[in-house]
Tab-separated table of C-alpha atoms in Angstrom:
chain	number	residue	atom	x	y	z
A	1	MET	CA	67.872	-113.699	4.426
A	2	SER	CA	65.849	-111.127	6.567
A	3	GLU	CA	62.331	-110.705	6.094
A	4	ILE	CA	61.085	-107.310	4.558
A	5	LYS	CA	58.902	-105.313	6.888
A	6	ILE	CA	55.655	-104.557	5.183
A	7	ASP	CA	54.076	-101.283	6.215
A	8	LYS	CA	50.840	-101.411	4.345
A	9	ASN	CA	48.887	-104.382	2.806
A	10	LEU	CA	46.676	-103.821	-0.128
A	11	ASP	CA	44.237	-106.485	-1.304
A	12	ILE	CA	43.090	-105.753	-4.889
A	13	ARG	CA	41.990	-109.128	-5.812
A	14	GLY	CA	38.861	-108.918	-7.911
A	15	VAL	CA	39.841	-105.530	-9.275
A	16	VAL	CA	40.552	-105.096	-12.986
A	17	CYS	CA	42.921	-102.636	-14.825
A	18	PRO	CA	42.973	-99.644	-14.705
A	19	TYR	CA	41.538	-99.652	-11.069
A	20	THR	CA	44.404	-101.948	-9.996
A	21	LEU	CA	46.762	-99.156	-10.819
A	22	VAL	CA	44.417	-96.433	-9.347
A	23	LYS	CA	44.241	-98.232	-6.026
A	24	SER	CA	47.871	-98.947	-5.962
A	25	LYS	CA	48.627	-95.274	-6.601
A	26	ILE	CA	46.403	-94.265	-3.819
A	27	GLY	CA	47.986	-96.848	-1.443
A	28	ILE	CA	51.538	-95.730	-2.068
A	29	GLU	CA	50.521	-92.148	-1.512
A	30	MET	CA	49.341	-93.295	2.033
A	31	ILE	CA	52.724	-94.462	3.161
A	32	GLU	CA	55.848	-92.680	4.067
A	33	LEU	CA	59.091	-92.425	2.051
A	34	GLY	CA	61.123	-95.643	2.556
A	35	GLN	CA	58.073	-97.674	3.697
A	36	VAL	CA	56.867	-100.851	1.887
A	37	MET	CA	53.591	-101.760	0.547
A	38	GLU	CA	52.585	-105.251	-0.302
A	39	ILE	CA	49.905	-105.684	-2.935
A	40	ILE	CA	47.959	-109.002	-3.586
A	41	LEU	CA	46.310	-109.083	-6.904
A	42	ASP	CA	44.640	-111.705	-9.170
A	43	TYR	CA	44.288	-109.752	-12.516
A	44	PRO	CA	47.108	-111.224	-14.634
A	45	GLU	CA	47.934	-108.096	-16.657
A	46	ALA	CA	48.410	-105.994	-13.462
A	47	ALA	CA	51.080	-108.313	-12.288
A	48	VAL	CA	53.127	-106.725	-15.005
A	49	SER	CA	51.581	-103.228	-15.385
A	50	VAL	CA	51.297	-102.197	-11.837
A	51	PRO	CA	55.086	-102.886	-10.969
A	52	LYS	CA	55.943	-101.180	-14.309
A	53	ALA	CA	53.853	-97.980	-13.469
A	54	MET	CA	55.271	-97.971	-9.857
A	55	GLU	CA	58.868	-97.914	-11.254
A	56	ASN	CA	57.729	-95.067	-13.639
A	57	TYR	CA	56.617	-93.046	-10.667
A	58	GLY	CA	59.934	-93.500	-9.277
A	59	HIS	CA	59.440	-96.121	-6.749
A	60	LYS	CA	61.311	-99.436	-6.309
A	61	VAL	CA	59.852	-102.893	-6.929
A	62	LEU	CA	61.189	-105.262	-4.426
A	63	LYS	CA	59.232	-108.401	-5.345
A	64	ILE	CA	56.877	-109.909	-7.916
A	65	GLU	CA	55.872	-113.370	-7.012
A	66	LYS	CA	53.261	-115.741	-8.305
A	67	ILE	CA	52.059	-117.336	-5.049
A	68	ASN	CA	49.514	-119.670	-6.499
A	69	GLU	CA	47.494	-120.402	-9.706
A	70	LYS	CA	45.711	-117.189	-9.734
A	71	GLU	CA	47.409	-114.739	-7.491
A	72	TRP	CA	50.509	-112.539	-7.270
A	73	ILE	CA	52.258	-110.566	-4.527
A	74	VAL	CA	53.978	-107.349	-5.478
A	75	GLN	CA	56.191	-105.383	-3.044
A	76	ILE	CA	56.864	-101.688	-3.682
A	77	LYS	CA	59.104	-99.448	-1.737
A	78	LYS	CA	58.213	-95.865	-1.769
A	79	GLU	CA	61.146	-93.787	-3.126
A	80	VAL	CA	59.652	-90.396	-4.114
A	81	GLU	CA	57.241	-87.971	-2.526
A	82	ASP	CA	53.871	-87.662	-4.265
B	1	MET	CA	41.943	-90.745	1.185
B	2	ASP	CA	38.366	-91.555	1.277
B	3	PHE	CA	37.153	-91.781	-2.243
B	4	THR	CA	33.860	-93.572	-3.198
B	5	GLU	CA	34.118	-96.380	-5.679
B	6	GLU	CA	32.331	-94.052	-8.047
B	7	GLN	CA	35.011	-91.367	-7.662
B	8	LEU	CA	37.820	-93.704	-8.039
B	9	GLU	CA	36.400	-94.573	-11.448
B	10	ARG	CA	35.283	-91.200	-12.500
B	11	TYR	CA	38.729	-89.499	-11.585
B	12	SER	CA	41.000	-92.613	-12.377
B	13	ARG	CA	42.721	-90.769	-15.296
B	14	HIS	CA	43.519	-87.893	-12.985
B	15	ILE	CA	44.683	-90.159	-10.068
B	16	ILE	CA	47.150	-92.225	-12.233
B	17	LEU	CA	48.961	-88.905	-13.246
B	18	PRO	CA	51.925	-88.449	-11.118
B	19	GLU	CA	51.297	-84.797	-11.062
B	20	VAL	CA	47.758	-85.225	-9.647
B	21	GLY	CA	47.334	-88.524	-7.654
B	22	GLY	CA	44.753	-89.143	-5.034
B	23	LYS	CA	46.228	-85.996	-3.101
B	24	GLY	CA	45.876	-83.753	-6.187
B	25	GLN	CA	42.311	-84.922	-6.913
B	26	LYS	CA	41.370	-84.051	-3.137
B	27	LYS	CA	42.620	-80.665	-3.760
B	28	ILE	CA	40.485	-80.227	-6.843
B	29	LEU	CA	37.442	-81.516	-4.894
B	30	GLU	CA	38.057	-79.048	-2.117
B	31	ALA	CA	38.637	-76.114	-4.443
B	32	LYS	CA	36.260	-73.104	-4.875
B	33	VAL	CA	36.347	-71.335	-8.162
B	34	LEU	CA	34.350	-68.383	-9.091
B	35	LEU	CA	33.392	-67.751	-12.825
B	36	VAL	CA	32.526	-64.344	-13.738
B	37	GLY	CA	30.300	-64.761	-16.816
B	38	ALA	CA	28.422	-67.847	-18.058
B	39	GLY	CA	28.903	-66.986	-21.795
B	40	GLY	CA	31.359	-68.181	-24.320
B	41	LEU	CA	34.154	-68.511	-22.003
B	42	GLY	CA	32.461	-69.364	-18.706
B	43	CYS	CA	30.736	-72.417	-20.354
B	44	PRO	CA	33.816	-74.435	-21.399
B	45	VAL	CA	35.658	-73.246	-18.316
B	46	GLY	CA	32.877	-74.417	-15.939
B	47	TYR	CA	32.161	-77.523	-17.989
B	48	PHE	CA	35.692	-78.743	-17.618
B	49	LEU	CA	36.184	-77.747	-14.074
B	50	ALA	CA	32.985	-79.510	-13.297
B	51	ALA	CA	34.202	-82.597	-15.072
B	52	ALA	CA	37.603	-82.357	-13.104
B	53	GLY	CA	35.516	-82.314	-9.863
B	54	VAL	CA	36.262	-78.786	-8.675
B	55	GLY	CA	33.998	-78.966	-5.435
B	56	THR	CA	32.408	-75.476	-5.597
B	57	ILE	CA	31.896	-73.392	-8.689
B	58	GLY	CA	30.191	-70.052	-8.279
B	59	ILE	CA	28.717	-68.439	-11.367
B	60	VAL	CA	28.134	-64.811	-11.630
B	61	ASP	CA	25.736	-63.806	-14.472
B	62	ASP	CA	22.460	-61.856	-14.643
B	63	ASP	CA	21.836	-62.373	-18.343
B	64	VAL	CA	19.292	-64.936	-19.723
B	65	VAL	CA	20.030	-67.510	-22.460
B	66	GLU	CA	19.163	-66.388	-26.001
B	67	LEU	CA	19.182	-68.316	-29.181
B	68	SER	CA	22.147	-66.292	-30.575
B	69	ASN	CA	24.187	-67.579	-27.699
B	70	LEU	CA	24.016	-71.283	-28.696
B	71	GLN	CA	26.490	-70.859	-31.403
B	72	ARG	CA	29.375	-70.882	-28.752
B	73	GLN	CA	27.824	-71.078	-25.321
B	74	ILE	CA	27.974	-74.777	-24.820
B	75	ALA	CA	26.483	-75.137	-21.351
B	76	HIS	CA	23.000	-73.716	-22.534
B	77	SER	CA	20.575	-75.360	-24.862
B	78	VAL	CA	17.085	-74.883	-26.545
B	79	HIS	CA	15.750	-76.319	-23.324
B	80	THR	CA	17.106	-73.291	-21.188
B	81	LEU	CA	16.115	-70.505	-23.572
B	82	GLY	CA	14.984	-67.594	-21.408
B	83	MET	CA	16.503	-69.135	-18.229
B	84	LYS	CA	19.026	-67.085	-16.243
B	85	LYS	CA	22.543	-68.319	-17.697
B	86	ALA	CA	23.747	-69.035	-14.104
B	87	ASP	CA	20.854	-71.543	-13.637
B	88	SER	CA	21.151	-72.989	-17.086
B	89	ALA	CA	24.843	-73.679	-16.448
B	90	LYS	CA	24.282	-75.122	-13.085
B	91	LYS	CA	21.851	-77.544	-14.570
B	92	THR	CA	24.330	-78.700	-17.255
B	93	PHE	CA	27.515	-78.877	-14.712
B	94	GLU	CA	25.514	-80.696	-12.078
B	95	ALA	CA	24.167	-83.232	-14.606
B	96	LEU	CA	27.723	-83.837	-15.598
B	97	ASN	CA	29.047	-84.298	-12.247
B	98	PRO	CA	26.943	-84.455	-9.012
B	99	ASP	CA	30.178	-83.962	-6.903
B	100	VAL	CA	30.149	-80.483	-7.809
B	101	ASN	CA	28.254	-77.725	-6.010
B	102	VAL	CA	27.319	-75.005	-8.446
B	103	ILE	CA	26.243	-71.742	-6.772
B	104	PRO	CA	24.275	-69.537	-9.187
B	105	ILE	CA	24.763	-65.716	-8.505
B	106	ARG	CA	22.109	-63.896	-10.700
B	107	GLU	CA	23.776	-60.472	-10.334
B	108	ARG	CA	25.811	-57.987	-12.094
B	109	LEU	CA	29.255	-57.279	-10.535
B	110	ASP	CA	29.696	-53.733	-9.406
B	111	SER	CA	31.656	-51.945	-6.708
B	112	SER	CA	29.109	-52.806	-4.063
B	113	ASN	CA	29.043	-56.560	-4.356
B	114	THR	CA	32.349	-57.739	-5.929
B	115	MET	CA	34.561	-57.966	-2.829
B	116	ASP	CA	31.962	-59.708	-0.944
B	117	LEU	CA	31.355	-62.372	-3.763
B	118	PHE	CA	34.961	-62.871	-4.309
B	119	LYS	CA	35.983	-63.352	-0.653
B	120	ASP	CA	34.912	-67.085	-0.377
B	121	TYR	CA	36.595	-68.400	-3.350
B	122	ASP	CA	40.235	-69.575	-4.108
B	123	ILE	CA	40.562	-68.419	-7.705
B	124	ILE	CA	38.553	-66.148	-9.952
B	125	VAL	CA	38.034	-66.821	-13.665
B	126	ASP	CA	37.264	-63.732	-15.941
B	127	GLY	CA	35.010	-64.623	-18.861
B	128	THR	CA	33.354	-61.165	-19.160
B	129	ASP	CA	32.660	-59.193	-22.487
B	130	ASN	CA	33.252	-55.688	-21.259
B	131	PHE	CA	36.008	-53.479	-20.014
B	132	PRO	CA	34.366	-51.845	-16.943
B	133	THR	CA	33.813	-55.459	-15.370
B	134	ARG	CA	37.343	-56.570	-16.387
B	135	TYR	CA	38.957	-53.641	-14.581
B	136	LEU	CA	36.671	-54.133	-11.465
B	137	ILE	CA	37.548	-57.770	-11.265
B	138	ASN	CA	41.186	-57.171	-11.695
B	139	ASP	CA	41.177	-54.353	-9.024
B	140	ALA	CA	39.204	-56.738	-6.623
B	141	CYS	CA	41.613	-59.640	-7.217
B	142	VAL	CA	44.676	-57.416	-6.527
B	143	ILE	CA	43.105	-55.961	-3.385
B	144	LEU	CA	41.985	-59.406	-2.178
B	145	LYS	CA	45.233	-61.043	-3.294
B	146	LYS	CA	43.317	-63.711	-5.214
B	147	PRO	CA	44.639	-65.438	-8.378
B	148	LEU	CA	42.730	-64.410	-11.567
B	149	VAL	CA	42.635	-66.302	-14.789
B	150	SER	CA	41.543	-63.940	-17.516
B	151	GLY	CA	40.459	-64.735	-20.841
B	152	ALA	CA	39.238	-62.691	-23.916
B	153	ILE	CA	37.949	-63.438	-27.359
B	154	LEU	CA	37.041	-61.615	-30.628
B	155	ARG	CA	36.622	-62.620	-34.137
B	156	PHE	CA	39.412	-65.192	-34.661
B	157	GLU	CA	41.741	-64.162	-31.987
B	158	GLY	CA	41.838	-64.867	-28.141
B	159	GLN	CA	44.100	-63.966	-25.262
B	160	VAL	CA	44.716	-65.645	-21.879
B	161	THR	CA	46.731	-64.395	-18.840
B	162	THR	CA	47.164	-65.587	-15.239
B	163	ILE	CA	47.433	-62.846	-12.817
B	164	ILE	CA	48.889	-63.627	-9.396
B	165	PRO	CA	48.743	-60.472	-7.280
B	166	GLY	CA	52.118	-59.755	-5.548
B	167	GLU	CA	54.050	-62.032	-7.853
B	168	GLY	CA	53.352	-61.063	-11.481
B	169	HIS	CA	51.753	-58.392	-13.509
B	170	CYS	CA	48.004	-57.373	-13.221
B	171	TYR	CA	45.661	-56.115	-15.940
B	172	ARG	CA	46.391	-52.500	-15.280
B	173	CYS	CA	50.189	-53.304	-15.767
B	174	LEU	CA	49.273	-54.206	-19.181
B	175	PHE	CA	46.702	-51.571	-19.865
B	176	GLU	CA	46.504	-48.935	-17.179
B	177	GLU	CA	42.947	-47.602	-18.331
B	178	PRO	CA	40.300	-49.099	-20.596
B	179	PRO	CA	40.291	-47.989	-24.216
B	180	PRO	CA	38.004	-45.202	-25.040
B	181	ALA	CA	34.449	-46.196	-25.865
B	182	GLY	CA	33.669	-47.333	-29.310
B	183	LEU	CA	37.486	-47.951	-30.104
B	184	VAL	CA	37.392	-51.805	-29.575
B	185	PRO	CA	34.402	-53.443	-31.157
B	186	SER	CA	32.259	-55.993	-29.291
B	187	CYS	CA	31.500	-59.579	-30.238
B	188	GLN	CA	28.010	-58.234	-31.120
B	189	GLU	CA	29.477	-55.814	-33.509
B	190	ALA	CA	32.455	-57.868	-34.746
B	191	GLY	CA	31.574	-61.407	-34.488
B	192	VAL	CA	33.404	-64.314	-33.070
B	193	LEU	CA	34.099	-67.900	-34.240
B	194	GLY	CA	31.984	-70.278	-32.194
B	195	VAL	CA	34.792	-72.697	-31.337
B	196	LEU	CA	37.105	-69.972	-30.200
B	197	PRO	CA	35.832	-69.628	-26.642
B	198	GLY	CA	36.416	-73.352	-26.347
B	199	ILE	CA	40.116	-73.072	-27.037
B	200	ILE	CA	40.510	-69.982	-24.790
B	201	GLY	CA	38.236	-71.432	-22.073
B	202	GLY	CA	40.129	-74.756	-22.260
B	203	LEU	CA	43.336	-72.960	-21.535
B	204	GLN	CA	41.851	-70.913	-18.680
B	205	ALA	CA	40.565	-74.261	-17.215
B	206	THR	CA	43.880	-75.727	-17.645
B	207	GLU	CA	45.373	-72.689	-15.765
B	208	VAL	CA	42.960	-73.050	-12.978
B	209	LEU	CA	43.709	-76.785	-12.412
B	210	LYS	CA	47.484	-76.008	-12.296
B	211	LEU	CA	46.974	-73.315	-9.661
B	212	ILE	CA	44.812	-75.706	-7.612
B	213	LEU	CA	47.407	-78.599	-7.878
B	214	GLY	CA	50.432	-76.131	-7.599
B	215	LYS	CA	52.039	-77.943	-10.535
B	216	GLY	CA	53.693	-76.523	-13.730
B	217	LYS	CA	54.199	-72.910	-14.413
B	218	PRO	CA	51.302	-70.395	-14.327
B	219	LEU	CA	50.898	-68.218	-17.386
B	220	MET	CA	52.256	-65.360	-15.034
B	221	GLY	CA	53.836	-62.301	-16.438
B	222	GLN	CA	52.833	-63.392	-19.859
B	223	LEU	CA	49.996	-62.985	-22.285
B	224	LEU	CA	49.149	-65.832	-24.619
B	225	ILE	CA	47.626	-64.862	-27.870
B	226	TYR	CA	46.010	-67.460	-30.202
B	227	ASP	CA	45.259	-66.438	-33.809
B	228	ALA	CA	43.033	-69.165	-35.125
B	229	LEU	CA	43.340	-68.183	-38.901
B	230	GLY	CA	47.058	-68.567	-38.879
B	231	THR	CA	46.853	-71.424	-36.261
B	232	ASN	CA	49.434	-69.534	-34.251
B	233	PHE	CA	50.113	-69.104	-30.553
B	234	ARG	CA	52.420	-66.628	-29.336
B	235	LYS	CA	53.383	-65.345	-25.792
B	236	VAL	CA	54.020	-61.765	-24.978
B	237	ARG	CA	55.940	-60.987	-21.832
B	238	VAL	CA	54.210	-58.497	-19.414
B	239	PRO	CA	56.411	-57.200	-16.936
B	240	LYS	CA	54.960	-55.993	-13.603
B	241	ASN	CA	54.785	-52.246	-13.688
B	242	GLU	CA	56.120	-50.739	-10.426
B	243	ASP	CA	54.058	-47.543	-11.092
B	244	CYS	CA	50.828	-49.633	-11.619
B	245	PRO	CA	47.899	-47.702	-10.005
B	246	VAL	CA	46.659	-50.796	-8.274
B	247	CYS	CA	49.480	-53.426	-7.880
B	248	GLY	CA	52.528	-50.857	-7.868
B	249	LYS	CA	54.535	-49.613	-4.923
B	250	ASN	CA	52.362	-46.752	-4.196
B	251	PRO	CA	48.932	-47.680	-5.344
B	252	THR	CA	46.240	-44.829	-6.007
B	253	ILE	CA	43.359	-47.454	-6.392
B	254	LYS	CA	42.620	-48.895	-3.041
B	255	THR	CA	38.835	-49.447	-3.208
B	256	LEU	CA	36.557	-50.285	-6.161
B	257	THR	CA	34.808	-47.698	-8.212
B	258	ASP	CA	32.356	-48.161	-11.035
B	259	MET	CA	33.071	-47.028	-14.499
B	260	PRO	CA	30.166	-45.772	-16.530
B	261	GLU	CA	28.380	-48.646	-18.175
B	262	GLU	CA	28.799	-47.241	-21.679
B	263	TYR	CA	32.465	-46.637	-21.197
B	264	CYS	CA	33.110	-49.444	-23.696
B	265	SER	CA	32.441	-52.892	-24.386
B	266	ILE	CA	34.216	-55.620	-26.157
């Protein structure tokens, strides 16, 4: 399986809702259509709510993965213009 | 997009809206809006635009705050009685949001200062209480091609319309000349429900934000009429008049002129 190319990394560990979404929204606005942003977060609720909100904006969620006890990785591909 | 942490928090509910986002919020922060009048309408319009983060808000008003204003003019208070309304509103709006630069203009609009005052702003908001100024603002906006969000209130009824010169109607397409003096009563003579400017001003502020964001459909070519007693909103179509003396094909009004002060007031 080929690795997905990550165009932007966003570290929002320590950030709580709704700022997890605020920062993710601004992050996705900063990449181009078709590019991928990888978010690392540690607020449990955001592992569900951020990907869901990104899908509602029209973007594609490529991966949601719990990487250890407290942290998740979420990969979003930008599919619509802002 | 370089927002401070404080701005991310303050504007979070805007930024997560798909129609606004960080890019839209930046547009709001860079926008320059001129309010004509810091009375019933100017207060709520300015209040919400300041809350939204409109970067520059000019306020033209040469009146002072009186006790009878406080029934509806929510930016003023007992602490600012006797102060110029432009300064009183500046104090309130900047206390709400220090991101906003409020420029008080303690003048009365006339044919000599209007063009110069309007030229630095993106959008003009009419919250005046008299016809001569209303026509002056309309003509200046048409000549300068500035979008104008116009509101009016009396008793239990209010009106809003958005004028985009070159695209939709203008105020003179709707009423070519002001009504004769004395025909339309003023708020002083007829009264106004205190909350009414809150509704109409809220609608005006919404129109301004839509124009800044370039989202939605502006209230162009239409007049929205709100009847508070019947709780009824209706829209009246206002076609662009090709023979309009200011925005028509062969305009006869190309510069501003002053109407007599006592011409009429609303």
